[in-house]
Short mmCIF file of C-alpha atoms in Angstrom, two decimals:
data_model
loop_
_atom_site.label_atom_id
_atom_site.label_comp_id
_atom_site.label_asym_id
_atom_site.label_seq_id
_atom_site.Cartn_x
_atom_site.Cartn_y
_atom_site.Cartn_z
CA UNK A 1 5.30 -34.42 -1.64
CA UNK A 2 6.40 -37.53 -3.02
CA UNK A 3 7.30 -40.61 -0.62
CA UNK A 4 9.82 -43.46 -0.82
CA UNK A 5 9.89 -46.31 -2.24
CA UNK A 6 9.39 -49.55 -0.46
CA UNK A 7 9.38 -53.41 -1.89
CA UNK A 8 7.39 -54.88 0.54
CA UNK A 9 7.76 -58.22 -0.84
CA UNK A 10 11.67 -58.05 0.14
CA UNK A 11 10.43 -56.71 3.75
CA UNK A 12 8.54 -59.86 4.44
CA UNK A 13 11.45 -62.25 3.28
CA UNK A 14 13.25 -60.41 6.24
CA UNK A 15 10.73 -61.16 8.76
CA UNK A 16 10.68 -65.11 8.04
CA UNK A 17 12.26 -67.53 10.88
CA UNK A 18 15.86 -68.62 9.89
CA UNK A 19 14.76 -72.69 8.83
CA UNK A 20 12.72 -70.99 6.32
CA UNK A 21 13.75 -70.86 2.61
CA UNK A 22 12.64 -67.48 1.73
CA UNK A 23 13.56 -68.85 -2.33
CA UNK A 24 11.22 -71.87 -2.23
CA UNK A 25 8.87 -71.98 -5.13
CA UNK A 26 5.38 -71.59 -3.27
CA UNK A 27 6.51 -69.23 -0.52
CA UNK A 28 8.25 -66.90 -3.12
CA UNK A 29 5.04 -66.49 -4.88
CA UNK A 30 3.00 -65.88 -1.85
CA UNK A 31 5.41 -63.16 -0.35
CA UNK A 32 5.67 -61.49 -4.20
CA UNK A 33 2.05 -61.43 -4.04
CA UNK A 34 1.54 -60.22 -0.38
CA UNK A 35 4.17 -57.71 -1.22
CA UNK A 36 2.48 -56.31 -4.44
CA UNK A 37 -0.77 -55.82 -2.43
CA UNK A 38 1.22 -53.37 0.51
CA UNK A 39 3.22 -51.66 -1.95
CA UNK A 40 -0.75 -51.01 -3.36
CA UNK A 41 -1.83 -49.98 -0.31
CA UNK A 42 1.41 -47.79 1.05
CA UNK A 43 0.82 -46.34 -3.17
CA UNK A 44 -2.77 -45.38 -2.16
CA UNK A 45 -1.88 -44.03 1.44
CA UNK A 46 0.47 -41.59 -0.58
CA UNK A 47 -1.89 -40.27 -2.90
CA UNK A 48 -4.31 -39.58 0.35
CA UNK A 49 -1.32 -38.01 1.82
CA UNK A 50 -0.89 -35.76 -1.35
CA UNK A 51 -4.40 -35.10 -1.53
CA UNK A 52 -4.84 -33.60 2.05
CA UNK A 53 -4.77 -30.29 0.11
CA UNK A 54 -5.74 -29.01 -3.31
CA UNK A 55 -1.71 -28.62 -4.20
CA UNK A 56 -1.17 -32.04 -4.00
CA UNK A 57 -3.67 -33.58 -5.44
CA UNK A 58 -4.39 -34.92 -9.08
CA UNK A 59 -6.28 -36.85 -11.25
CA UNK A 60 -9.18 -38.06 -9.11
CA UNK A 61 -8.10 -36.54 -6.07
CA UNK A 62 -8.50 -32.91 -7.61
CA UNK A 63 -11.82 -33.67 -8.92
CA UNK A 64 -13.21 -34.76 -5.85
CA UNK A 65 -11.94 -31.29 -4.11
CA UNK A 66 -14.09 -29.93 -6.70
CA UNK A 67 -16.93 -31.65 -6.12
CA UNK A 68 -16.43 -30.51 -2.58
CA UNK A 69 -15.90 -26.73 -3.12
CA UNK A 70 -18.97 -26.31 -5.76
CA UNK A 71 -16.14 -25.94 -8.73
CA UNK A 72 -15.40 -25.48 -11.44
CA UNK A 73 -16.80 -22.03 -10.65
CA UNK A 74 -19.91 -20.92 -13.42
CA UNK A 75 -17.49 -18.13 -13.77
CA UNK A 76 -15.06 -20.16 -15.23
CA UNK A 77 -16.64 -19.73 -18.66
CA UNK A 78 -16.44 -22.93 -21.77
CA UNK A 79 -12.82 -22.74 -21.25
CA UNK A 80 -10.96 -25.78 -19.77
CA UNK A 81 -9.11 -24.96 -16.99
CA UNK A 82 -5.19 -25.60 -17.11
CA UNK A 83 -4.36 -28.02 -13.93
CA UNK A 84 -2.81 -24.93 -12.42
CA UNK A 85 -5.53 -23.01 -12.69
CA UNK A 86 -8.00 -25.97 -11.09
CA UNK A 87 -5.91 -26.19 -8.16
CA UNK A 88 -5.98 -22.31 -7.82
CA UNK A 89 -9.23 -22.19 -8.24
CA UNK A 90 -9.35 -24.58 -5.33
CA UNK A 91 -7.05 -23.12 -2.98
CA UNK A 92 -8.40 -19.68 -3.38
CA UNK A 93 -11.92 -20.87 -2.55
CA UNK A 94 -10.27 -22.59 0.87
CA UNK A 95 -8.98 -19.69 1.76
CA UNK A 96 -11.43 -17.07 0.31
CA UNK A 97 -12.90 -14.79 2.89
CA UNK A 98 -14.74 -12.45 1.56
CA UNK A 99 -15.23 -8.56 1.53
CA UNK A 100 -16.21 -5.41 0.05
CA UNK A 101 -13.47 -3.12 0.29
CA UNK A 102 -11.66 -2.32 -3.08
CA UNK A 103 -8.77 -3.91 -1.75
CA UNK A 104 -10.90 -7.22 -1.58
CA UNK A 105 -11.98 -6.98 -5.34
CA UNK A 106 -8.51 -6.02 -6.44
CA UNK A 107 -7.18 -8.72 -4.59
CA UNK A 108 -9.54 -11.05 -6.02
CA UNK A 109 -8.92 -10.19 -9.54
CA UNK A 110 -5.03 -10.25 -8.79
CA UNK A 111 -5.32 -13.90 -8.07
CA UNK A 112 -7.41 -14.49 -11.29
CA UNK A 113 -4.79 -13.18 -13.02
CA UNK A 114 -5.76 -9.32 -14.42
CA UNK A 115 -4.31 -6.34 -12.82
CA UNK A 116 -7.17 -3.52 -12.33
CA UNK A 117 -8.18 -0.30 -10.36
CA UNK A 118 -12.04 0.35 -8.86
CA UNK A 119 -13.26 4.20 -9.17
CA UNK A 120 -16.08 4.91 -7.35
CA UNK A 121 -18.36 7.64 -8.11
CA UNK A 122 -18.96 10.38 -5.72
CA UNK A 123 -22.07 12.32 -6.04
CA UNK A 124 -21.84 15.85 -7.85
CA UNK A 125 -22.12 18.89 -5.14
CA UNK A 126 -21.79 22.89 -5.32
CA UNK A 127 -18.42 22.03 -3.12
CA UNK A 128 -17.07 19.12 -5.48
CA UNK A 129 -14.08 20.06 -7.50
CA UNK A 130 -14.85 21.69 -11.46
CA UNK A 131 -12.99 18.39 -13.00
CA UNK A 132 -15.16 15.72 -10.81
CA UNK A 133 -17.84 14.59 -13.46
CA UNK A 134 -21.19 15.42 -12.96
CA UNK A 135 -22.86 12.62 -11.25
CA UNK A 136 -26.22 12.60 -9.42
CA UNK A 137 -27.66 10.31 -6.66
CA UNK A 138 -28.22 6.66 -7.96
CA UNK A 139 -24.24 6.93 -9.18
CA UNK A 140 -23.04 6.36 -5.29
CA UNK A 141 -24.19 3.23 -6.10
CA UNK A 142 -21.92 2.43 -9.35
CA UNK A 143 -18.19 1.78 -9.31
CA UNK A 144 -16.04 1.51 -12.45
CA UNK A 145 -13.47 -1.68 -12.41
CA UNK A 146 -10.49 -0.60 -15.08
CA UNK A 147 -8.46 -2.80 -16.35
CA UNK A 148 -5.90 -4.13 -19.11
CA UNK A 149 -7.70 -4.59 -22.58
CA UNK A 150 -6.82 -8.32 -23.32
CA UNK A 151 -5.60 -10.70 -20.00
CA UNK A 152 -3.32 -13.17 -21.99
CA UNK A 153 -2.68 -16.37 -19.73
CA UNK A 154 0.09 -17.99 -20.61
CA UNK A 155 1.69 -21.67 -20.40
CA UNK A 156 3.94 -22.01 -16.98
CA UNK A 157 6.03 -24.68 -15.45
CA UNK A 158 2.57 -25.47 -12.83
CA UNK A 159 1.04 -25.91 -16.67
CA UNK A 160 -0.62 -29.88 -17.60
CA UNK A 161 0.79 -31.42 -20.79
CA UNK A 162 -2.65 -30.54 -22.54
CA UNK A 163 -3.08 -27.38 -21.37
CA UNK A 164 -2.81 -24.39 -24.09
CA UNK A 165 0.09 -22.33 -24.72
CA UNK A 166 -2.14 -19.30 -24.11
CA UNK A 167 -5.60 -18.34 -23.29
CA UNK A 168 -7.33 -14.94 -22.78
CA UNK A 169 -9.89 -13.18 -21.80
CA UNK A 170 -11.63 -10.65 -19.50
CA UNK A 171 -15.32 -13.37 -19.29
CA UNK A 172 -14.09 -15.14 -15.40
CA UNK A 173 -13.35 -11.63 -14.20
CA UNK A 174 -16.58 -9.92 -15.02
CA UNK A 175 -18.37 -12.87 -13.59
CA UNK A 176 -16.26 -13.37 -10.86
CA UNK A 177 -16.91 -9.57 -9.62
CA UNK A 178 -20.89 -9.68 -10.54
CA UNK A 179 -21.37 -12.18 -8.30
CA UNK A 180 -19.58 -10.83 -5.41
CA UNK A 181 -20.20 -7.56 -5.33
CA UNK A 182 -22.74 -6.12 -3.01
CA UNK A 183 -26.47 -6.45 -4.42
CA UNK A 184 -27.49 -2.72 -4.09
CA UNK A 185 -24.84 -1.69 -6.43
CA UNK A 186 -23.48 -1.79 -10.40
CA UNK A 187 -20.54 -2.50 -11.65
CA UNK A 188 -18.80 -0.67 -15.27
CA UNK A 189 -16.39 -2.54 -16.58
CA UNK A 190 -13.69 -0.25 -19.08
CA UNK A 191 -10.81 -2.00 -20.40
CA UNK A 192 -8.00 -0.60 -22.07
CA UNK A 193 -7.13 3.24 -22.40
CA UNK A 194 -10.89 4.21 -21.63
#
């Protein structure tokens, strides 16, 4: 959201009474002066505006968010974040919810960027089918997230000048699930034709 522009300094040469000579050396400088510091001020008021959420905000403004929301997540691994990425990070942990449906941890991973399937593990019994692999008790507590063998990130319009062209990596989506999924249970993680 950007906002107009406004030279204050002009505004206040319109609010003079008529005998005054708006050109006059020492009134001149005072109004250029008092001018400079609204157009400060109505600058600042915008970038508080901006900054009311995550999408607008920059620079200072999106570090502060960050400070607020506990980011950047652990998860996020050594790699800088992109800008985009920062402010997604940010507006998915506004709206974040929580869950523990499969739907919930596909979701999650959709909006970190990798595309996966969860298979959970049914326990083995004289009625199960003859192609359901064998598994026994403590496997109702294991699930098996699948997904693509590389996640390449790559450079978008959203993108910072200083962001790379590319990064990738499966490292934010392992944490990411880890530390969200229920306690009692384990999580496999199989990438690529496995």
């Amino acid at each position: 959201m950007t906002g107009f522009t406004v030279n204050h300094a002009e505004l206040l040469t319109l609010l003079l009474p008529t005998p005054y000579e708006a050109t006059g050396e020492v009134l001149a400088a005072s109004l250029a002066a008092e001018g400079a510091a609204l157009d400060a001020a109505h600058a600042s008021a915008q970038a508080v505006l901006e900054a009311i959420s995550p999408a607008g905000a920059d620079g200072l403004w999106l570090a502060d968010w960050e400070r607020v929301l506990g980011l950047p997540d652990a998860c996020a691994g050594g790699y800088a974040q992109t800008q985009a990425e920062r402010i997604a990070a940010a507006l998915s942990k506004i709206r974040q919810r929580g869950g523990l449906s499969r739907a919930y941890f596909i979701g999650l991973a959709k909006a970190l960027g990798f595309a996966i399937t969860i298979e959970e593990h049914a326990v083995y019994t004289c009625e199960s089918p003859c192609d359901q692999p064998i598994c026994d008790e403590p496997w109702r507590f294991v699930w098996t997230v699948r997904g693509p063998e590389v996640t390449v990130r790559e450079f978008t319009c959203e993108s910072g000048c200083e962001d790379p062209l590319s990064s990738w990596g499966n490292a934010a989506l392992e944490c990411v699930i880890n530390r969200l999924k229920p306690a009692h249970t384990f999580v496999i993680f199989a990438y690529g034709n496995t």
